[in-house]
XYZ file of C-alpha atoms in Angstrom:
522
model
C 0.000 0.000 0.000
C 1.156 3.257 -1.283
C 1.207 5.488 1.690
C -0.876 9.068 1.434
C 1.197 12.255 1.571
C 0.864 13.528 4.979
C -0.549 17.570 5.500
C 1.162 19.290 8.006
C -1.722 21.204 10.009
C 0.280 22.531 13.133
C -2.349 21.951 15.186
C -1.896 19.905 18.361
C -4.654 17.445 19.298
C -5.361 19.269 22.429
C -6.054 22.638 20.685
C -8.657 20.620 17.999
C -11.557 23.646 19.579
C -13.729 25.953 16.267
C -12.277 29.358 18.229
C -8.283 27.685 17.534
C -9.259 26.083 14.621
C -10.786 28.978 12.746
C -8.297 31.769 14.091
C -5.217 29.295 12.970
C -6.790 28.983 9.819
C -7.205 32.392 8.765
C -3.634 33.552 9.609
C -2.411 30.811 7.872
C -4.447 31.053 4.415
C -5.989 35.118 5.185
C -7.649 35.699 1.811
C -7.570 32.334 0.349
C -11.108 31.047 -0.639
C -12.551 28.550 1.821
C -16.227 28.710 0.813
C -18.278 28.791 -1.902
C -22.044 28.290 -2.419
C -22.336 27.276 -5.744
C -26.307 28.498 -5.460
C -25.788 32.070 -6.112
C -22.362 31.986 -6.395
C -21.293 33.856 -2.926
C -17.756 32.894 -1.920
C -16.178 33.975 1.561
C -12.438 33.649 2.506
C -10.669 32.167 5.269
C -10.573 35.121 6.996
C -14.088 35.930 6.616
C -14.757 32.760 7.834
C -13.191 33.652 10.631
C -14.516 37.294 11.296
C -17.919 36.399 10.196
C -18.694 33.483 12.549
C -17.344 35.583 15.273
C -20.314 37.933 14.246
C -22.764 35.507 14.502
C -21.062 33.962 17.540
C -21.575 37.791 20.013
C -24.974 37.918 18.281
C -25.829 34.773 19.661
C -24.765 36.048 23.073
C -26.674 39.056 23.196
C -29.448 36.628 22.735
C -28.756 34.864 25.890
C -26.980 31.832 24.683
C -23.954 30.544 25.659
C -21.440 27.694 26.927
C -23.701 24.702 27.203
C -27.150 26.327 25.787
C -28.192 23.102 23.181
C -29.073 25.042 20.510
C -31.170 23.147 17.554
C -29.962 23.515 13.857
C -32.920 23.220 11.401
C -31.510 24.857 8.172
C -31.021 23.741 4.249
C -27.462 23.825 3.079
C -26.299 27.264 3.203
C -23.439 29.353 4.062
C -25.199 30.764 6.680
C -25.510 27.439 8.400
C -21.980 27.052 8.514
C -21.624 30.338 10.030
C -24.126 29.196 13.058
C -22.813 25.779 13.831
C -19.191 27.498 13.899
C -20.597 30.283 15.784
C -21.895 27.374 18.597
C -18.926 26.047 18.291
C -17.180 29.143 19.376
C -19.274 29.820 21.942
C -19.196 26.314 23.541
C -22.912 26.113 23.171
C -23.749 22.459 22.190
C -25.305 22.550 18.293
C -28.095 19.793 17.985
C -28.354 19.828 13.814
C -31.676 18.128 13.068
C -32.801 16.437 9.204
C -35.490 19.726 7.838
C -37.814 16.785 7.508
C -38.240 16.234 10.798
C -41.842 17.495 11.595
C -44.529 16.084 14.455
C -43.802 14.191 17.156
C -40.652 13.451 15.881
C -39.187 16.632 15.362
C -40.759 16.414 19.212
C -38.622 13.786 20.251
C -35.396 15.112 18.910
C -36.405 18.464 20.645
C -37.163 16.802 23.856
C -34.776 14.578 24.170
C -31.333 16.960 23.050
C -32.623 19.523 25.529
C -32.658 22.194 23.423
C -33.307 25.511 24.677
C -32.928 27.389 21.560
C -33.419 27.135 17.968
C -31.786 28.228 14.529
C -33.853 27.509 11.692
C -34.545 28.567 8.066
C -37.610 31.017 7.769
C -39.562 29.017 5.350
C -39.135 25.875 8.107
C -40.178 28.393 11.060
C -43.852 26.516 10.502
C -43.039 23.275 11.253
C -41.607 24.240 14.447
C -43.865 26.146 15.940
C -46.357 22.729 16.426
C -44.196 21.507 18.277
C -43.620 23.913 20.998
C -45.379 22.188 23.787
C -43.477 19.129 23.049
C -39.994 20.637 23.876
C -40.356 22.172 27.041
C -36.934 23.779 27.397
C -37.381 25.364 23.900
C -37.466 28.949 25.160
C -36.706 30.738 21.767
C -36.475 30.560 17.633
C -33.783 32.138 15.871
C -35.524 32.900 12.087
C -33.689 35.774 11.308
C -30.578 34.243 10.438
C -29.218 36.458 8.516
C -29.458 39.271 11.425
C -26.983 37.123 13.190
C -23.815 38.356 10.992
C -24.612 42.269 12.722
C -22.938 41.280 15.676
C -19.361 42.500 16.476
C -16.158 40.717 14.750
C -14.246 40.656 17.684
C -13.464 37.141 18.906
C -16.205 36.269 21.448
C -13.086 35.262 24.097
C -15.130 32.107 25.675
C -13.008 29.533 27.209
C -12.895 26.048 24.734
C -11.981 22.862 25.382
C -10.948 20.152 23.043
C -13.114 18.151 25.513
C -16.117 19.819 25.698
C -19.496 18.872 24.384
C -20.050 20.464 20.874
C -22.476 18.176 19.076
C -25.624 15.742 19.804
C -25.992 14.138 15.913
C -28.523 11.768 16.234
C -28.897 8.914 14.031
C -31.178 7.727 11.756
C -33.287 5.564 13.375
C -33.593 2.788 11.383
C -33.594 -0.078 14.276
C -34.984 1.726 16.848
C -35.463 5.279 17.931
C -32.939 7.667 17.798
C -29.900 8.068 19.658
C -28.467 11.420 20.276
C -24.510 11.105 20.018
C -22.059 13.257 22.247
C -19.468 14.945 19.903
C -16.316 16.574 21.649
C -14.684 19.675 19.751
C -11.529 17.341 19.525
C -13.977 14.480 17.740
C -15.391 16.503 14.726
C -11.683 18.345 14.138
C -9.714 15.019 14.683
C -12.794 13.518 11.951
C -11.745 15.700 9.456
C -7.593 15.488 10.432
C -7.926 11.715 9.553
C -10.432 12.006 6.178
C -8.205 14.951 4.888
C -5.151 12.617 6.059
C -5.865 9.698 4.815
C -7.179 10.074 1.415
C -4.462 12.606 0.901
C -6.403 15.912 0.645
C -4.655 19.223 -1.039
C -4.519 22.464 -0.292
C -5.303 23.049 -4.130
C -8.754 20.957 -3.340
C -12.339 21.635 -4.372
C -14.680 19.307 -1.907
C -17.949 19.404 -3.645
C -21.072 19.088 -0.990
C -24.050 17.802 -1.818
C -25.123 15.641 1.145
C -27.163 17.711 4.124
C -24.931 19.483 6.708
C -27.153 18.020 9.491
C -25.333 15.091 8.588
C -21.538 13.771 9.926
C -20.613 13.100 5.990
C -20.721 16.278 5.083
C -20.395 17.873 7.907
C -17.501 16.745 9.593
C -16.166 14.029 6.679
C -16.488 17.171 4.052
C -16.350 20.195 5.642
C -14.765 20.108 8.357
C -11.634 17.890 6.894
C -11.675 20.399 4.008
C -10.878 23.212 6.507
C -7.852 20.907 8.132
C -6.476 20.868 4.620
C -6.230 24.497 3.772
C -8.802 23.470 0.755
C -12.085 24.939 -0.943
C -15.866 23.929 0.201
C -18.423 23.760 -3.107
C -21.454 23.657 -1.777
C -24.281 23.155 -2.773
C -28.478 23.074 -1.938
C -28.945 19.638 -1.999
C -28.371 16.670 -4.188
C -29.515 16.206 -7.595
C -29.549 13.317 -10.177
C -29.611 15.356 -13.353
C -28.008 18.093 -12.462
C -24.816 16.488 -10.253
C -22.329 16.346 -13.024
C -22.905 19.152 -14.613
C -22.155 20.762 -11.238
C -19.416 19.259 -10.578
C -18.047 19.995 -14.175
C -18.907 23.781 -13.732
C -17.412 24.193 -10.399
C -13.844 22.255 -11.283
C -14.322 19.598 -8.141
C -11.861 17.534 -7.700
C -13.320 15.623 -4.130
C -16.572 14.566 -4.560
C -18.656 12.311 -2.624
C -21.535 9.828 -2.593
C -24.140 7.679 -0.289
C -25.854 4.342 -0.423
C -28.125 5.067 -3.041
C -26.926 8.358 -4.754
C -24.436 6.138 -6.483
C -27.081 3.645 -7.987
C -28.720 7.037 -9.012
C -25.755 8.494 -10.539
C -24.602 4.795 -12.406
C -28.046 4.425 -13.798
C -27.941 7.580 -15.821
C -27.577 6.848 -19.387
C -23.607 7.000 -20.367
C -23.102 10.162 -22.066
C -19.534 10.751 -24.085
C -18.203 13.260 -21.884
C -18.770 11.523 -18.507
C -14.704 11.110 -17.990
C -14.986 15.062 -18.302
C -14.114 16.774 -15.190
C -11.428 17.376 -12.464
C -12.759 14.744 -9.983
C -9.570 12.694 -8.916
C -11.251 11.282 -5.560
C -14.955 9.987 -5.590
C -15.773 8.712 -1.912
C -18.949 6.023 -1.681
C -19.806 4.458 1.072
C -20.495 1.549 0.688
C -18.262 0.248 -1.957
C -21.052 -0.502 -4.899
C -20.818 -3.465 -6.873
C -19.912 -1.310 -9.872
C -17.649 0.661 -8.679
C -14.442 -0.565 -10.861
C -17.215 0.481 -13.486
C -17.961 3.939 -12.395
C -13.873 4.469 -12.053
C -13.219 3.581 -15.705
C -16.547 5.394 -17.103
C -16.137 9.057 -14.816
C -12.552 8.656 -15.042
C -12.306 9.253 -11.184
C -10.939 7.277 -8.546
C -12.865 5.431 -5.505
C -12.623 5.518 -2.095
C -14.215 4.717 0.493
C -14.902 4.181 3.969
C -16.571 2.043 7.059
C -18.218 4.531 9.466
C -20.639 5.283 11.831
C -22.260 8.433 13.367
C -22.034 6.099 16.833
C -18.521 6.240 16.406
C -16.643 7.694 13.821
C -15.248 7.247 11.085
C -12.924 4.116 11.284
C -11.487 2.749 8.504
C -10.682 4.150 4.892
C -10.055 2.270 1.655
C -8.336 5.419 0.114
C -7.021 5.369 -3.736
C -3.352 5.004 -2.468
C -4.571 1.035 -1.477
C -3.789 -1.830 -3.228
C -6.269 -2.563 -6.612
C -6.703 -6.028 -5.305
C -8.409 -4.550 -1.819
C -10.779 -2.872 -3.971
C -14.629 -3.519 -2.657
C -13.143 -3.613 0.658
C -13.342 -0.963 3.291
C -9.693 -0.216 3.995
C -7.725 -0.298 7.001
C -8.439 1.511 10.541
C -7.977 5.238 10.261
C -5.044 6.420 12.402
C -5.804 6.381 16.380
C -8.421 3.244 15.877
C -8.185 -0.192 17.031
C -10.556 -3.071 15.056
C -10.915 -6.228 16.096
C -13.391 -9.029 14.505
C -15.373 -10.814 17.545
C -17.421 -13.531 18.214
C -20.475 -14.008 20.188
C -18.496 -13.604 23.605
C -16.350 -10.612 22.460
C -13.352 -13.370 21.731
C -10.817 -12.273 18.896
C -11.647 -14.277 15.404
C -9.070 -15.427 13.318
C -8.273 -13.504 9.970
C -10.839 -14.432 7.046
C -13.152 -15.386 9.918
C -17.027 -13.342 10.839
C -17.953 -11.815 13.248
C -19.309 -8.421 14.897
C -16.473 -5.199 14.182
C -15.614 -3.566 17.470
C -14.082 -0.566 17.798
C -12.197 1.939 19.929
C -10.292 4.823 20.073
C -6.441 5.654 21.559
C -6.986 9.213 21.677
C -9.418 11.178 24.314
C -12.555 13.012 22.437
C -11.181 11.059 19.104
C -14.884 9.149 18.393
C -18.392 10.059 20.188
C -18.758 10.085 23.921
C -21.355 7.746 23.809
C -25.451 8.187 23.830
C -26.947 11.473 25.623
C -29.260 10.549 28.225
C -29.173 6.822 27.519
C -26.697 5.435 30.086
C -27.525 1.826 29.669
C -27.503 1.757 25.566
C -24.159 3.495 26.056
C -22.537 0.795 28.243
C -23.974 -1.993 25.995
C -22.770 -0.833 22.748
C -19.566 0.070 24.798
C -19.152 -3.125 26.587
C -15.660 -4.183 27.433
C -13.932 -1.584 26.984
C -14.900 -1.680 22.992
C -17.648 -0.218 21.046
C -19.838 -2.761 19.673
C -21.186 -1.593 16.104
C -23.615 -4.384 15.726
C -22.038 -4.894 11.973
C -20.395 -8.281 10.681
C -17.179 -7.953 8.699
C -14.000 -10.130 8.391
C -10.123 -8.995 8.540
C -7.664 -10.247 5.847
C -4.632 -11.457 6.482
C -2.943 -7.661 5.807
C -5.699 -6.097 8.007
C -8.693 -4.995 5.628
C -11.643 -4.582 6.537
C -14.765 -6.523 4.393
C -17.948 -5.992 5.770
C -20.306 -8.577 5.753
C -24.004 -7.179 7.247
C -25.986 -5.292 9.719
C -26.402 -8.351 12.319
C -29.926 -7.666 11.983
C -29.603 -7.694 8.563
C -28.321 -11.234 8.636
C -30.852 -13.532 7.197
C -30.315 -17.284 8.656
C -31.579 -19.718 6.202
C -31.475 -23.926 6.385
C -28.631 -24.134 8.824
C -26.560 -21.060 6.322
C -25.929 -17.608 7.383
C -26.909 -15.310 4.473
C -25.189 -11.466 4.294
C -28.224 -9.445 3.448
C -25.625 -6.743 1.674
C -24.134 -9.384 -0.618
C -27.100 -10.496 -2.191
C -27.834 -7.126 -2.690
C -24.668 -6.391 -4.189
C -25.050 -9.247 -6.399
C -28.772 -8.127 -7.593
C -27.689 -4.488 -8.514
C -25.393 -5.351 -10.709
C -27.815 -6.583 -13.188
C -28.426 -3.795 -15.888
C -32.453 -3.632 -15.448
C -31.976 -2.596 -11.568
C -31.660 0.234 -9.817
C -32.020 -1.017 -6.759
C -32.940 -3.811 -4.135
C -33.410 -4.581 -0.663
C -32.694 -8.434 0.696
C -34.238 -9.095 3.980
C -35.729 -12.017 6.318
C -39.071 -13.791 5.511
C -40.879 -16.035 7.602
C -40.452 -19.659 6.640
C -43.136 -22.308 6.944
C -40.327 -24.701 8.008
C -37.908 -23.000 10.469
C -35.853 -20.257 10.092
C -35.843 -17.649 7.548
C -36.331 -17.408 3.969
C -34.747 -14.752 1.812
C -37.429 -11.637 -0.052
C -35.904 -9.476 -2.075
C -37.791 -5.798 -3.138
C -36.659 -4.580 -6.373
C -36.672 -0.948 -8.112
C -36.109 -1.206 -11.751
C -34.608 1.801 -14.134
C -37.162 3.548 -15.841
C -38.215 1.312 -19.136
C -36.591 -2.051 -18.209
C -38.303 -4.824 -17.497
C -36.799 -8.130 -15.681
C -38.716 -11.180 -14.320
C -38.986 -12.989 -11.419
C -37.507 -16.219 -13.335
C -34.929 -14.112 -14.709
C -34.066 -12.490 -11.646
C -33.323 -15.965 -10.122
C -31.748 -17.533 -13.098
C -29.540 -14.184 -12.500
C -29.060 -14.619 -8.645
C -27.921 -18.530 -9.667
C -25.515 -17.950 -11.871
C -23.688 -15.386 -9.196
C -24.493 -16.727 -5.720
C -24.601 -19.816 -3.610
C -27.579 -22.228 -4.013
C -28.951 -21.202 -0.258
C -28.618 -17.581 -0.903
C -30.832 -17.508 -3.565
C -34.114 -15.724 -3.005
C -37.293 -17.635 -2.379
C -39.511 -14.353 -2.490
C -39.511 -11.851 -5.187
C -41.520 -8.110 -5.528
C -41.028 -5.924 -8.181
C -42.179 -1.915 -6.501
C -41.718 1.785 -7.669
C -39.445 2.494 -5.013
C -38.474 1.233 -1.264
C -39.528 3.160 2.079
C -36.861 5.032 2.856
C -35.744 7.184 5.567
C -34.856 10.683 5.705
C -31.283 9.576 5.580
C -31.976 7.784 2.342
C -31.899 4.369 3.938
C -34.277 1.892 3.207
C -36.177 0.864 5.973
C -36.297 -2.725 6.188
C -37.994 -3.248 9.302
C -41.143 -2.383 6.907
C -40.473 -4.619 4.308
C -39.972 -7.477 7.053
C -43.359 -6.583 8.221
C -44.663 -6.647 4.559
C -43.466 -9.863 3.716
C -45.134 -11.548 7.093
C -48.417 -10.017 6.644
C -49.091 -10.060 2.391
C -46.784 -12.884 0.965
C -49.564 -13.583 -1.490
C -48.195 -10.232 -3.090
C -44.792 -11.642 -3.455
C -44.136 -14.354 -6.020
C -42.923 -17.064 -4.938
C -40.112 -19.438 -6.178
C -41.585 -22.605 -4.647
C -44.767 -22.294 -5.647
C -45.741 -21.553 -2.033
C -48.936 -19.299 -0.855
């Protein structure tokens, strides 16, 4: 493995805090772009970063907040969001950035439970909040002029900040269970973006393009922050879009780019055009690795990376384009300052090649999350023996790459075989008529489980259930072929863009007349 050339950032672990961070930064780079919205075409320097934020930050003060006010983020991506959850950050208020979906009693729950006291949010979103006042009882008041905040004085808002202190509760998606909020030290989302700029060899000369929300750790703290540690140049952008996403790119000369779970089966799917190797893009993260993803390298011209991490966590290992060809599809090796071991059912070591549950932890203080706020006993579970238990399946090989395997509740146990949920999947999508599919547990007449798949095909294909399977047999093992087979218009989803499956589980057990059947069985 070709190792990454190594930034210098000069800044000590201990002084990883958005007042050091930000002040460094714009002494070292003054009028050096460090932002642009690609929107409207506003860019703001390092230094402006700098000033500007404090503005926001002693506006924020005169409002009554300060170290340890929660303080709920519920904008679109925009420079001025930035500005706020730096401003937070230099005030050592703890920023709470919630998904602009969120409406109801959710949007309830997240309020409740983060103990916010205060609220930042976009004036065409003011609505949905206000329904949900009596469900947040500490809410005492909404920030809507946003804009207003950047009146405040430039001066550096001189508030003690510790590396160690409580910055962010990002709480995740949801999709097992409700929501966790996790405790984010300065040090964590700073020492995030050290080892993403680090290890995939970010440049100064670097144009990170952002798509993905802010109120989420991949662009947040995997983008933007690690573009900031590199001395490089945030493109951002409103939101992710299929048709327009290249062109984008193109316009705005990225060269880091980057891509989730289903955005890349969006982005493949597109009819090749001849100018698709056309841009500056030389790193295209996805996580996960896609099945085509050799594919999309030699038809974009880009190179892939990826990664294996969690917003429980952090991000912990990185398959970067410096590794090995023959590691492709895997997830890399353990980011600097993590430990990985593979597991078994009593937290005993696995050989290499060998399955079992990735645990985690971290050698540096405030390096990965703090663990769940206000859930003491989920906290010690996932962080039993001394090692955070990510509730994921993967395998080591024998030079210490990670391959993961499944969500264990993903894991589909079928006729004495344990079937990886994610493989099959990977497997299905690579046929040309899908776009996407979703393998999951069935209920089985005889014990166990039996494997359903739910399949979204690309506009004007076609593909049946026989040919699906004839597909699946060529490519898989006997047992991991599906038994169940539904053809839909698209799969529930979350917010975060990740299929639900806990809904399709409960499909399957209460219509499998709607599902055909490869056994004949009703």
């Amino acid at each position: 493995m070709t190792t990454p050339p190594q930034y210098d950032f000069g800044i000590a672990y201990a002084r990883m805090t958005v007042p050091e961070v930000l002040a460094e930064k714009a002494a070292r780079n003054g009028d050096r772009v460090a932002l642009t919205f690609l929107p409207d075409g506003r860019t703001f320097s390092y230094a402006e970063l700098d000033l500007i934020t404090n503005a926001y930050a002693n506006s924020l003060i005169a409002r009554g907040i300060g170290k340890g006010t929660h303080v709920a983020v519920i904008m679109a991506n925009s420079p001025e969001m930035l500005f706020a959850i730096f401003a937070l950050g230099k005030l050592g208020a703890v920023t709470v950035p919630i998904n602009i979906a969120a409406r109801g009693q959710l949007l309830g729950y997240y309020l409740d439970h983060g103990d916010v006291g205060a609220m930042i949010v976009d004036t065409d979103l003011a609505g949905q909040v206000e329904g949900v006042r009596s469900l947040a009882p500490r809410l005492s008041q909404i920030i809507t002029d946003v804009a207003a905040l950047g009146e405040g004085s430039t001066a550096a808002p001189g508030i003690a900040v510790a590396a160690s202190d409580l910055a962010f509760l990002m709480f995740t998606s949801g999709t097992t269970g409700p929501s966790k909020a996790n405790m984010l030290a300065q040090s964590t989302a700073w020492s995030w973006g050290m080892s993403t700029a680090n290890s995939y060899g970010y440049r100064m000369q670097d144009r990170t393009h952002v798509c993905l929300p802010l109120f989420h750790a991949a662009a947040l703290q995997c983008q933007s922050y690690a573009s900031i540690m590199a001395d490089a140049h945030i493109l951002l952008t409103g939101r992710f879009s299929v048709s327009s996403f290249w062109d984008e790119v193109r316009s705005s000369r990225a060269t880091i780019i980057a891509l989730l779970g289903s955005m890349a089966n969006y982005i493949w799917n597109q009819p090749p055009l001849p100018g698709d190797a056309d841009n500056c893009v030389r790193i295209c993260n996805i996580s996960p690795m896609p099945a085509f993803g050799r594919e999309l390298e030699e038809r974009f011209g880009v190179r892939v990376a990826s990664s294996y991490s969690l917003t429980d966590f952090a991000m912990s290992t990185i398959f970067s384009p410096h590794d090995p060809a023959l590691k492709f599809g895997s997830a890399g090796r353990p980011r600097g300052g993590i430990e990985l071991r593979i597991v078994d059912d009593q937290d005993q070591p696995v050989a290499a090649g060998e399955t079992g549950e990735i645990v985690l932890r971290s050698v540096n203080p405030g390096g990965t999350s703090l663990g769940y706020y206000q859930m003491p006993e989920a906290t010690l579970e996932a962080w039993r023996n001394l090692w955070f238990h990510t509730g994921d399946r993967g395998r080591l090989d024998a030079d210490g790459h990670l391959w993961f395997v499944d969500r264990k509740k993903d894991a589909i146990r079928r006729k004495g075989e344990n079937i990886s949920a994610f493989e099959v999947e990977r497997i299905i999508d690579s046929h040309s008529a899908v776009m996407q599919s979703a393998a999951y547990a069935a209920p089985s007449e005889h014990a166990e489980d039996e494997v359903a798949v739910s399949i979204v095909l690309n506009a004007g294909e076609s593909l049946s259930p026989l040919e699906l399977v004839a597909h699946c047999s060529a490519n898989m093992a006997r047992f991991m072929v599906p038994r169940f087979v539904e053809f839909r218009t698209e799969l529930p989803m979350n917010s975060s863009l990740k299929v639900e499956k806990f809904k399709l589980r409960e499909h399957v057990a209460q219509n499998p007349d709607r599902f055909w059947d490869r056994e004949g069985i009703r």
